[in-house]
Amino acid sequence: MTKIHVLDDNTINKIAAGEVVERPASVIKELIENAMDAGATRIEVEIMAGGTSFMRVTDNGKGMSKEDASVAILRHATSKIQEVSDLNNISTMGFRGEALPTIASVSRFTMLTREPGSDLGTKVEISGGKAPDIIETGCNIGTSIKVEDLFFNTPARKKFLKTNHTEGGKINDFIIKLALSRPDIAFQFINNNKTSVVTPGNGNLFDTVQAIYGGQVADSLLTLKLEDEDLKISGFITKPSMLKSSRTWQTFIVNGRIIQNRAIAKAIDNAYRSLIPKSGFPFTVLNIEVPQRTIDVNVHPQKSEMKFEDESRIFKAVYKSVLDAIRPSTGNLTEVAAVVEKPKVEYTMEPMQFVPASSPAPAAAAPAPSSSRSQGSYQPKTIYEAVSRPAVKPAVSFAEAQAELQKERQIHYNQPEHAEQVADSQPDRQIDQSKPDLSISDQSTVDTSNADWSGRMIPIGQVDLTYIIAQDLKGLYIIDQHAAHERILFDKLSAMADGIPSQQLLVHQLLTFDRKEAAMVEDNKELFAQLGFHMEAAGDLDYRLMEVPADVPVAEAEDIIREILTDLGNMHETTAKEIRQACLATTACRAAIKAGEELNMRQMEILLDELSTTAFPYTCPHGRPTILKFSSEDLAKMFKRTGFGF
C-alpha cells in the first residue's frame, strides 16, 4: 500500500478555505465581487454577530440556471476564463472558481438564484462541504447567498477570530472600499438590523464619498487627474489640513480591483512629506487604469496584491498627480500647509480676584507688583497646568542665576525638610485637598528605602526639549518627559476606580463620526463616561462633547476619543478591565507633555516629584523606559578615570 495518496475534495476545499476565507470579511468580499461580475446594479449585505453567525449577500444580477448553479459549487468551476492564456487579460473580479466551494466547506451554505425570463429559481444547500441539496424554488431575479455558522466544523480556525464588533468593522471597511471602486452600484450594508452604509449608485464618486464619510470630508477633497498615453489616474485626496491616523482611509483601485501596494502609498507620503507638520495620512481614493497586459493579479490568494510591469512608472505618475492636486495656483507649496480649514477655538479659565466694596480699586498705573505677587503665590495643581502657564521671571545676570542654583542645591542636599518649613511659614497659602494621593493604594509596591530613588533629584536642564537632565548625590539621570508624564497620568487615572473627574466645557464641541464610529460610541457610552468624556447624541452621526477629563487639555479631547475608537476596533475579545486599561493608556499618552515642549526648572521639579510617587516609575504604560541612570562609577568608567587614583 502506498503512503502517498490524493486528498478527497472535502479536505482540499477546507485547505483552500484557509487561504481564501480568512475571516467573515473575506466571505463578503468574494460574494460581492461575484455579484459585480454578474452585472448587478444593487447589492445588499446583511450580517449578524460580526458575520460569524449570519451573512447574506443579495444582488439583482443576471443569476444562474439550475445547470450552472449545480456546476458553480464545484471546485475550479468558473465562467470567466477558458484557458491559461486568459490569465493575461482578466477583466473580471474573480476567475479561479474557488470562492463558493471553499465557503460552503466551512459553513452552512444556502444559495437562491434565478435568471431573467425563468419561472422558477434554484436553491442549493450545503452543510460543511457535504453533498449538496439542489431543488427548484421561487425567488427574485438575481442571486442571494446566505452563509451561517462560519467555521462551525473547524473550531481551531474559529477561535482566532476577534470580537464581533471588530469583525463587523472589517466587513464595513471592505464594503466601503468596494463601493468606492464601483460608484455605479448602489450598496446597502445592514449590521445587526442597523443600516451602516448606503450609497446612491448614480456613478458619481464624489456623491459616494459624501454618502459614506459625510460633508466634512467631501468639502476638503481635491481632484486627482492624470493622463499619460496608456496610463490614467483619477480620484480624490484630502487637503493637508485633514489627516487621518491610519492608512485604512486610503483606497487604491487598479482596473476596478481593490489592492494594497507599498509603492503607491510611498508616493503619496513623499508628496505630502513637505506639507504636513505632523504625522498622518490623507484620505485617498485613487483609481488607476492601465493596460491589462501590464499587470498580474494572480499573485495572492485573496487577490489583494498586484504586480506591475513597470512599478517605477506607477510611482512617478501617482506622485505627480498628488503633487498637482495639492499644488496651489500660485505655485507655492507652503501656502497649502498654512491654511487651516477649521481652526479650533481654545478657552482658558483665569482665577477671579474679588475686591471688597470698602476697599479702593487697585491703581491702574501699578500692575507690576500685583502681577509678580500673583505669580509668586500661584501653585499649579497639575503638570499640564504648570506647563501651560508660562513662568514670569525678571531677567537676571548669569552670576545671579548661578548663585540661585547653588542655593537651591544646598537646600535640597542639606535641608530636606525645607519645603515643610516654608509651607508652615506661609499661613495664607491654601493647601489643595482635592488632589488625590495616588501613592496610597499601591504604597506597598514602592521601595522607598532605596537611596537612589529618594526624590531628591535636582533638574539641571533639557536636551532637545525632550529629555530632562537631573542629578543627585549618587549620579546623573536622563528622563523622557513624555514617558514620565504619561506614567504619572496613567497611575493617577487608574486610581480613580469610581470614574475620572471631568470638567465641563463652556462651549460644547460637536463631533462628527462615520457610521461605524458612531455605533462604537453608542455601544461604549458608559466606558467613555467613566473615562471622563461625557457625550450625548446630537443627530444621526453627530455627538455633543460636554465634559472632558480634568487632566486632559481641551484641544486634545477629540483626538483622544478617535484614537480610543481605533483601539477598540482593533482589540481582541478581552475583559472590561483590560479595555479600560487600554483606554487609560491612550488617554494618558495623548494628554501627556509632548516632546519639544520647553519646561522651566519649577515644572521639571514637579514632574520629577510626581514621578517619584508612582508605583512603577521606570516605565510608561506601554513599556518604554522613563528614566536612565548614570552612577558616579559609570561616569568614571566612561571617562576612563578608574585605576588612576583621582
XYZ file of C-alpha atoms in Angstrom:
646
model
C 0.000 0.000 0.000
C 1.408 3.376 -0.986
C 1.991 6.087 1.628
C 1.228 8.918 -0.771
C -2.395 9.403 -1.770
C -4.648 12.039 -3.271
C -6.770 14.025 -0.812
C -10.541 13.960 -1.140
C -12.400 17.017 -2.399
C -13.790 17.956 1.028
C -10.304 18.081 2.578
C -8.954 20.006 -0.406
C -11.727 22.612 -0.069
C -11.049 23.071 3.638
C -7.340 23.592 2.948
C -8.199 26.129 0.263
C -10.572 27.844 2.686
C -7.612 28.614 4.923
C -6.172 30.757 2.135
C -9.299 32.255 0.591
C -11.596 32.549 3.653
C -9.513 34.181 6.355
C -12.398 35.807 8.239
C -16.059 36.795 7.643
C -14.936 39.856 5.699
C -13.211 37.557 3.186
C -16.539 35.805 2.539
C -18.324 39.116 1.981
C -15.575 40.306 -0.367
C -15.753 37.168 -2.543
C -19.554 37.207 -2.725
C -19.752 40.911 -3.572
C -17.118 40.534 -6.283
C -19.175 37.702 -7.805
C -22.227 39.978 -7.731
C -20.242 42.694 -9.520
C -19.189 40.241 -12.219
C -22.862 39.245 -12.617
C -23.725 42.808 -13.680
C -25.577 43.812 -10.503
C -26.625 47.447 -10.046
C -27.864 46.966 -6.476
C -26.153 44.885 -3.763
C -27.470 44.397 -0.228
C -25.336 42.905 2.548
C -26.744 41.848 5.907
C -24.794 40.337 8.837
C -25.364 39.364 12.448
C -22.754 38.939 15.219
C -19.921 40.249 13.083
C -20.709 37.746 10.335
C -19.822 34.707 12.444
C -23.434 33.529 12.787
C -25.169 35.016 9.735
C -24.209 36.691 6.442
C -26.342 37.307 3.374
C -25.426 38.990 0.075
C -28.273 39.743 -2.349
C -27.889 41.214 -5.838
C -30.056 41.925 -8.874
C -27.582 40.489 -11.383
C -28.209 38.038 -14.199
C -28.484 34.995 -11.921
C -27.884 31.378 -12.923
C -29.796 28.483 -14.375
C -30.202 25.234 -12.475
C -27.437 23.615 -14.502
C -24.992 26.489 -13.912
C -25.831 26.615 -10.200
C -25.063 22.914 -9.890
C -21.663 23.380 -11.504
C -20.783 26.663 -9.753
C -20.368 24.897 -6.402
C -17.692 22.594 -7.805
C -14.020 23.357 -7.282
C -12.366 25.424 -10.040
C -15.663 25.904 -11.897
C -15.875 29.358 -13.476
C -17.332 31.154 -16.471
C -14.708 33.900 -16.513
C -11.737 32.184 -18.141
C -11.417 29.282 -20.572
C -7.681 28.600 -20.874
C -4.323 29.656 -19.431
C -3.849 32.479 -21.941
C -6.912 34.220 -20.490
C -4.909 34.931 -17.308
C -3.055 37.643 -19.230
C -6.250 39.574 -19.884
C -8.511 39.202 -16.842
C -11.303 41.779 -16.784
C -13.458 40.248 -14.025
C -13.023 40.381 -10.257
C -12.993 36.596 -9.849
C -11.526 33.956 -12.115
C -10.333 30.953 -10.075
C -13.658 29.306 -9.257
C -12.686 28.697 -5.629
C -14.943 31.059 -3.645
C -18.265 29.169 -3.484
C -16.933 25.627 -2.790
C -14.437 26.812 -0.164
C -17.041 28.959 1.619
C -19.533 26.070 1.544
C -16.953 23.694 3.040
C -16.668 25.683 6.314
C -20.253 26.915 6.802
C -23.925 26.180 6.330
C -24.377 27.492 2.795
C -27.625 28.405 1.020
C -27.908 29.916 -2.482
C -31.029 31.179 -4.237
C -30.667 32.229 -7.886
C -32.917 32.884 -10.908
C -32.285 34.068 -14.443
C -34.474 36.721 -16.134
C -37.269 35.000 -18.019
C -37.269 31.859 -15.859
C -40.428 30.955 -13.963
C -38.588 29.260 -11.101
C -35.220 29.672 -9.490
C -32.769 27.240 -7.943
C -31.988 26.600 -4.290
C -28.682 24.992 -3.303
C -27.972 23.932 0.284
C -24.609 22.626 1.513
C -23.611 21.937 5.121
C -19.884 21.823 5.833
C -18.854 20.607 2.382
C -21.218 17.617 2.288
C -23.250 16.596 -0.755
C -25.409 19.491 -1.991
C -29.203 19.520 -1.911
C -30.492 21.174 -5.121
C -34.181 21.929 -5.724
C -36.315 24.364 -7.718
C -37.995 27.187 -5.809
C -39.471 30.620 -6.223
C -37.176 33.620 -5.763
C -36.320 37.033 -7.174
C -34.192 37.603 -10.253
C -30.536 37.639 -9.311
C -28.665 35.744 -6.609
C -28.937 35.649 -2.825
C -26.324 33.708 -0.849
C -26.697 33.039 2.877
C -23.728 31.847 4.970
C -24.416 30.700 8.547
C -22.207 29.374 11.376
C -18.906 30.157 9.689
C -16.087 27.778 10.745
C -18.526 25.610 12.734
C -16.640 22.485 11.584
C -13.152 23.996 12.001
C -13.091 25.205 15.644
C -9.334 25.827 15.557
C -9.962 28.437 12.881
C -12.886 29.994 14.681
C -11.053 30.683 17.937
C -8.642 33.037 16.167
C -11.432 35.416 15.170
C -11.611 38.716 17.023
C -14.663 40.241 18.685
C -17.932 40.501 16.783
C -17.547 44.264 16.753
C -14.083 44.046 15.207
C -15.132 41.502 12.586
C -18.146 43.647 11.723
C -15.831 46.640 11.347
C -13.635 44.693 8.910
C -16.693 43.889 6.806
C -17.728 47.542 6.932
C -14.286 48.589 5.661
C -14.386 46.086 2.777
C -17.843 47.222 1.686
C -16.786 50.874 1.764
C -13.752 50.195 -0.412
C -15.781 48.127 -2.869
C -18.436 50.847 -3.020
C -15.746 53.421 -3.806
C -14.432 51.220 -6.603
C -17.899 50.950 -8.165
C -19.889 54.167 -7.604
C -22.355 52.951 -10.277
C -23.615 50.230 -7.911
C -25.997 51.057 -5.038
C -24.718 49.379 -1.860
C -26.623 48.833 1.373
C -24.996 47.308 4.448
C -27.138 46.208 7.402
C -25.258 45.271 10.586
C -27.333 43.757 13.417
C -30.544 45.211 11.936
C -28.987 48.696 11.673
C -28.151 50.343 8.347
C -24.451 51.248 8.343
C -23.619 52.086 4.717
C -25.848 53.381 1.928
C -24.555 54.665 -1.411
C -26.606 56.314 -4.186
C -25.245 54.206 -7.058
C -25.503 57.098 -9.531
C -21.964 56.664 -10.888
C -20.657 59.839 -9.207
C -17.622 59.118 -6.986
C -17.959 62.440 -5.124
C -21.551 61.626 -4.117
C -20.432 58.174 -2.973
C -17.662 59.642 -0.791
C -20.079 62.165 0.687
C -22.663 59.474 1.445
C -20.080 57.323 3.246
C -17.841 59.827 5.054
C -20.037 62.912 5.358
C -19.832 66.523 4.252
C -16.714 67.452 6.235
C -14.544 65.039 4.257
C -16.281 65.895 0.995
C -15.610 69.621 1.479
C -11.867 69.008 1.783
C -11.472 66.832 -1.321
C -9.019 67.682 -4.073
C -9.394 66.140 -7.524
C -6.719 63.791 -8.810
C -6.312 63.643 -12.574
C -3.508 62.498 -14.862
C -3.467 61.006 -18.360
C -0.256 59.748 -19.955
C -0.545 57.591 -23.064
C -1.977 54.278 -21.767
C -1.952 55.310 -18.065
C -4.851 57.161 -16.461
C -5.247 58.292 -12.834
C -8.382 59.780 -11.274
C -9.951 60.115 -7.843
C -9.781 62.338 -4.780
C -7.397 63.203 -1.969
C -7.950 65.447 1.049
C -6.120 68.685 1.724
C -3.094 68.579 4.050
C -5.215 70.161 6.791
C -7.326 66.979 7.090
C -5.297 63.915 8.030
C -6.284 60.520 9.389
C -4.458 58.374 11.905
C -4.081 55.264 9.712
C -3.987 54.066 6.113
C -7.421 52.440 6.377
C -8.797 55.655 4.872
C -6.749 55.134 1.711
C -8.260 53.117 -1.155
C -6.189 52.092 -4.180
C -8.087 50.808 -7.216
C -6.344 49.365 -10.279
C -8.591 48.430 -13.198
C -11.545 48.229 -10.813
C -9.785 45.968 -8.306
C -9.012 46.962 -4.682
C -5.334 46.348 -3.961
C -2.615 47.127 -1.440
C 0.649 48.482 -2.827
C 3.607 49.963 -0.959
C 4.895 51.933 -3.939
C 1.591 53.814 -4.334
C 1.390 54.522 -0.596
C 5.006 55.708 -0.560
C 4.378 58.048 -3.495
C 1.533 59.733 -1.576
C 3.656 60.004 1.578
C 6.523 61.590 -0.353
C 4.214 64.144 -1.959
C 2.823 65.154 1.449
C 6.067 64.993 3.420
C 6.969 68.674 2.962
C 3.418 69.894 3.532
C 2.247 68.406 6.821
C 3.679 69.489 10.184
C 2.807 66.203 11.907
C 2.447 62.528 11.134
C -0.748 61.443 9.459
C -2.276 60.058 6.294
C -4.589 61.877 3.879
C -7.891 60.319 2.886
C -7.403 58.976 -0.642
C -9.449 57.309 -3.354
C -7.012 56.571 -6.172
C -8.277 54.993 -9.381
C -5.582 53.781 -11.782
C -6.290 52.404 -15.242
C -3.519 50.570 -17.100
C -3.482 48.014 -19.933
C -4.451 44.602 -18.585
C -1.355 43.015 -20.128
C 0.930 45.149 -17.901
C -0.344 43.741 -14.585
C -0.583 40.322 -12.922
C -3.399 39.769 -10.404
C -2.718 36.064 -9.882
C -0.079 36.596 -7.172
C -2.148 36.493 -3.959
C -4.812 34.043 -2.691
C -7.195 36.899 -1.912
C -6.184 38.936 -4.999
C -5.298 41.884 -2.724
C -1.867 42.435 -4.289
C -0.791 43.045 -7.851
C 2.434 43.052 -9.851
C 3.121 45.879 -12.295
C 5.228 45.595 -15.409
C 6.860 48.957 -14.570
C 6.248 49.851 -10.914
C 8.569 52.879 -11.042
C 6.335 54.441 -13.665
C 3.282 53.959 -11.436
C 5.187 55.543 -8.525
C 6.141 58.621 -10.564
C 2.660 59.022 -12.007
C 0.961 58.832 -8.600
C 3.492 61.246 -7.103
C 2.908 63.764 -9.905
C -0.883 63.503 -9.768
C -0.942 64.054 -5.988
C 1.527 66.927 -6.203
C -0.505 68.586 -8.958
C -3.690 68.239 -6.887
C -2.287 69.855 -3.750
C -0.178 72.456 -5.553
C -1.698 75.949 -5.136
C -2.419 78.060 -8.187
C 0.470 80.401 -7.326
C 2.973 77.535 -7.407
C 3.995 77.999 -3.732
C 3.511 74.721 -1.888
C 3.847 76.311 1.573
C 0.561 78.147 1.128
C -1.388 74.890 1.337
C 0.238 73.854 4.594
C -0.505 77.240 6.168
C -4.230 77.029 5.505
C -6.316 75.860 8.494
C -9.652 74.621 7.278
C -11.452 74.558 10.626
C -9.434 76.185 13.398
C -10.041 75.023 16.956
C -11.089 77.659 19.458
C -9.372 77.337 22.817
C -10.778 78.781 26.044
C -8.767 79.339 29.219
C -10.034 79.934 32.736
C -8.226 82.564 34.802
C -8.742 82.924 38.594
C -11.075 85.790 39.517
C -9.930 88.349 42.090
C -12.664 89.904 44.235
C -12.097 93.267 45.958
C -14.275 94.232 48.989
C -16.607 97.144 48.364
C -14.998 99.209 51.147
C -11.509 98.844 49.670
C -10.403 101.167 46.896
C -9.830 99.666 43.480
C -6.171 98.946 42.669
C -4.422 101.678 40.778
C -4.087 101.009 37.080
C -0.686 102.589 36.993
C 0.970 99.934 39.163
C 0.062 96.497 37.826
C 3.567 95.069 38.032
C 3.745 94.330 41.795
C 0.319 92.659 41.741
C 1.331 90.534 38.789
C 4.538 89.405 40.400
C 2.805 88.650 43.670
C 0.149 86.514 41.971
C 2.846 84.641 40.089
C 4.781 84.016 43.274
C 1.799 82.615 45.205
C 0.398 80.587 42.328
C 0.723 76.826 42.809
C -0.057 74.627 39.772
C -2.311 71.664 40.557
C -1.335 69.543 37.549
C 1.776 69.233 35.429
C -0.128 70.268 32.343
C -1.267 73.414 34.171
C 2.318 74.139 35.126
C 3.482 73.724 31.538
C 0.621 75.703 30.021
C 1.095 78.650 32.398
C 4.313 80.431 31.429
C 6.611 81.404 34.257
C 7.207 85.155 34.527
C 10.601 85.916 35.979
C 12.638 89.111 35.852
C 15.805 88.996 33.782
C 18.905 88.188 35.845
C 22.575 88.005 35.061
C 24.442 84.714 34.695
C 26.192 85.189 38.042
C 22.899 85.764 39.846
C 21.336 82.723 38.218
C 24.336 80.604 39.169
C 24.179 81.774 42.766
C 20.464 80.993 42.932
C 21.051 77.496 41.550
C 23.800 76.834 44.105
C 21.462 77.966 46.860
C 18.722 75.583 45.643
C 21.182 72.682 45.572
C 22.290 73.425 49.131
C 18.672 73.462 50.282
C 17.934 70.119 48.596
C 21.045 68.371 49.889
C 21.387 69.787 53.404
C 17.846 70.729 54.428
C 15.420 68.040 53.308
C 12.644 69.438 55.486
C 12.946 72.884 53.988
C 9.771 72.565 51.928
C 7.677 71.777 55.023
C 9.174 74.761 56.853
C 8.311 77.092 54.017
C 4.752 75.791 53.911
C 4.344 76.368 57.665
C 5.707 79.894 57.381
C 3.012 80.909 54.878
C -0.345 80.585 56.646
C -2.179 82.425 53.880
C -1.384 79.706 51.314
C -4.208 77.168 50.927
C -3.323 73.514 50.571
C -5.146 71.751 47.762
C -7.097 68.901 49.389
C -8.848 67.856 46.194
C -5.785 66.285 44.612
C -5.790 62.536 45.346
C -2.764 60.826 46.839
C -2.023 58.232 44.176
C 0.689 56.502 46.178
C -1.674 55.282 48.934
C -3.332 52.418 47.052
C -0.047 50.992 45.756
C 2.180 52.020 48.643
C 3.404 48.505 49.262
C 4.890 48.242 45.773
C 7.116 51.308 46.110
C 10.555 50.725 47.583
C 11.144 53.983 49.460
C 14.193 52.617 51.231
C 16.252 52.757 48.050
C 18.548 55.782 48.364
C 18.880 56.050 44.603
C 15.144 56.821 44.359
C 14.763 59.254 47.239
C 13.010 62.008 45.293
C 15.908 64.412 45.863
C 16.912 64.745 42.235
C 17.598 68.282 41.061
C 16.824 69.148 37.437
C 19.674 70.746 35.508
C 18.056 71.390 32.127
C 16.632 69.890 28.935
C 18.199 68.221 25.916
C 16.407 68.687 22.582
C 13.347 69.863 24.562
C 12.602 66.159 25.089
C 14.819 64.831 27.872
C 15.271 66.260 31.351
C 18.770 66.096 32.813
C 18.844 65.746 36.604
C 21.345 64.868 39.323
C 21.531 63.743 42.916
C 24.327 62.789 45.290
C 24.900 59.468 43.534
C 24.796 60.201 39.813
C 23.217 61.670 36.713
C 19.725 60.964 35.362
C 18.088 61.393 31.941
C 14.279 61.432 31.992
C 11.966 61.206 28.986
C 9.487 63.951 29.845
C 6.656 62.498 27.744
C 7.041 58.942 29.047
C 7.348 60.192 32.630
C 4.219 62.336 32.452
C 2.401 59.512 30.680
C 3.167 57.187 33.603
C 2.040 59.821 36.127
C -1.277 60.399 34.377
C -1.879 56.679 33.863
C -1.391 55.861 37.541
C -3.483 58.833 38.558
C -6.357 57.877 36.256
C -6.136 54.182 37.204
C -6.525 55.039 40.885
C -9.894 56.649 40.193
C -11.988 53.486 40.180
C -15.330 55.277 40.511
C -14.783 57.494 37.485
C -12.354 60.141 36.391
C -13.200 63.726 37.439
C -14.251 65.789 34.458
C -14.528 69.467 33.680
C -17.498 70.999 31.920
C -16.887 72.851 28.675
C -18.140 76.396 28.382
C -18.705 75.787 24.671
C -19.646 72.224 23.741
C -17.755 70.585 20.906
C -19.695 68.952 18.076
C -18.012 65.732 16.913
C -18.953 64.029 13.648
C -18.294 60.306 13.185
C -18.902 57.827 10.404
C -21.496 55.133 10.970
C -19.047 52.577 12.342
C -17.523 55.052 14.810
C -20.956 56.328 15.875
C -22.036 52.745 16.622
C -18.924 52.206 18.765
C -19.557 55.462 20.658
C -23.121 54.375 21.397
C -22.046 50.860 22.472
C -19.297 52.202 24.761
C -21.061 55.296 26.087
C -20.712 54.128 29.701
C -16.992 53.472 29.229
C -16.425 56.985 27.863
C -18.372 58.414 30.814
C -16.119 56.538 33.265
C -13.106 57.961 31.439
C -14.461 61.493 31.895
C -15.803 62.047 28.359
C -19.498 62.870 28.576
C -21.223 62.925 25.188
C -24.809 62.974 24.014
C -26.275 62.324 20.577
C -26.944 65.460 18.532
C -28.025 63.803 15.309
C -27.595 60.623 13.327
C -23.787 60.794 13.212
C -23.114 63.812 15.468
C -22.321 63.849 19.188
C -22.046 66.818 21.537
C -18.988 66.662 23.822
C -19.942 68.351 27.090
C -17.246 67.272 29.574
C -13.633 66.128 29.318
C -11.273 64.682 31.960
C -9.733 67.295 34.234
C -6.167 66.355 33.256
C -6.829 66.373 29.510
C -6.356 69.588 27.516
C -9.499 70.508 25.624
C -7.607 70.734 22.339
C -6.582 67.056 22.654
C -10.047 65.718 23.571
C -11.293 64.920 20.058
C -8.041 63.223 19.010
C -8.069 61.097 22.181
C -11.661 59.966 21.566
C -10.910 58.999 17.974
C -7.769 57.121 18.977
C -9.712 55.211 21.647
C -12.259 54.228 18.989
C -9.429 52.966 16.764
C -8.030 50.885 19.637
C -11.465 49.455 20.457
C -11.891 48.371 16.847
C -8.542 46.565 16.786
C -8.722 44.802 20.140
C -9.281 41.078 20.587
C -12.090 39.866 22.814
C -10.984 40.725 26.325
C -12.230 41.718 29.773
C -13.754 45.057 30.725
C -10.727 45.783 32.924
C -8.284 45.288 30.037
C -10.387 47.520 27.781
C -10.381 50.252 30.459
C -6.619 49.949 30.952
C -6.005 50.246 27.198
C -8.232 53.336 27.016
C -6.494 54.877 30.026
C -3.113 54.301 28.378
C -4.340 56.068 25.231
C -5.747 58.982 27.246
C -2.549 59.351 29.273
C -0.373 59.211 26.158
C -2.304 61.892 24.294
C -2.678 64.193 27.343
C 0.953 63.954 28.464
C 3.597 66.595 27.847
C 4.932 66.188 24.332
C 8.499 66.040 23.142
C 9.518 69.526 22.055
C 7.772 71.410 24.872
C 10.031 73.713 26.839
C 9.925 73.358 30.625
C 11.359 75.651 33.265
C 13.085 74.426 36.420
C 9.942 74.516 38.556
C 7.988 72.473 36.007
C 10.772 69.891 35.874
C 10.760 69.656 39.660
C 7.000 68.993 39.707
C 7.409 66.294 37.081
C 10.206 64.539 38.999
C 8.411 64.822 42.344
C 5.220 63.250 40.990
C 7.144 60.568 39.116
C 8.831 59.552 42.374
C 5.422 58.805 43.966
C 4.164 56.470 41.239
C 4.112 52.711 41.714
C 6.132 51.876 38.600
C 8.158 54.989 37.771
C 10.698 53.307 35.496
C 8.411 52.575 32.527
C 5.458 54.208 30.791
C 2.188 52.206 30.349
C 3.489 50.926 27.002
C 6.744 49.607 28.483
C 9.159 52.337 27.345
C 11.708 53.459 29.975
C 11.075 56.801 31.654
C 14.439 57.324 33.323
C 18.049 56.300 32.712
C 20.691 56.476 35.426
C 24.434 57.069 35.154
C 26.069 56.446 38.540
C 29.347 58.038 39.601
C 31.075 54.734 38.837
C 29.522 54.620 35.357
C 30.683 58.146 34.614
C 34.186 57.336 35.875
C 34.333 54.348 33.529
C 33.138 56.423 30.589
C 35.871 58.993 31.161
C 38.440 56.275 31.940
C 39.139 57.692 35.402
C 39.388 54.245 37.023
C 42.773 52.991 38.233
C 44.445 56.432 38.338
C 43.665 57.310 41.963
C 41.956 60.584 41.129
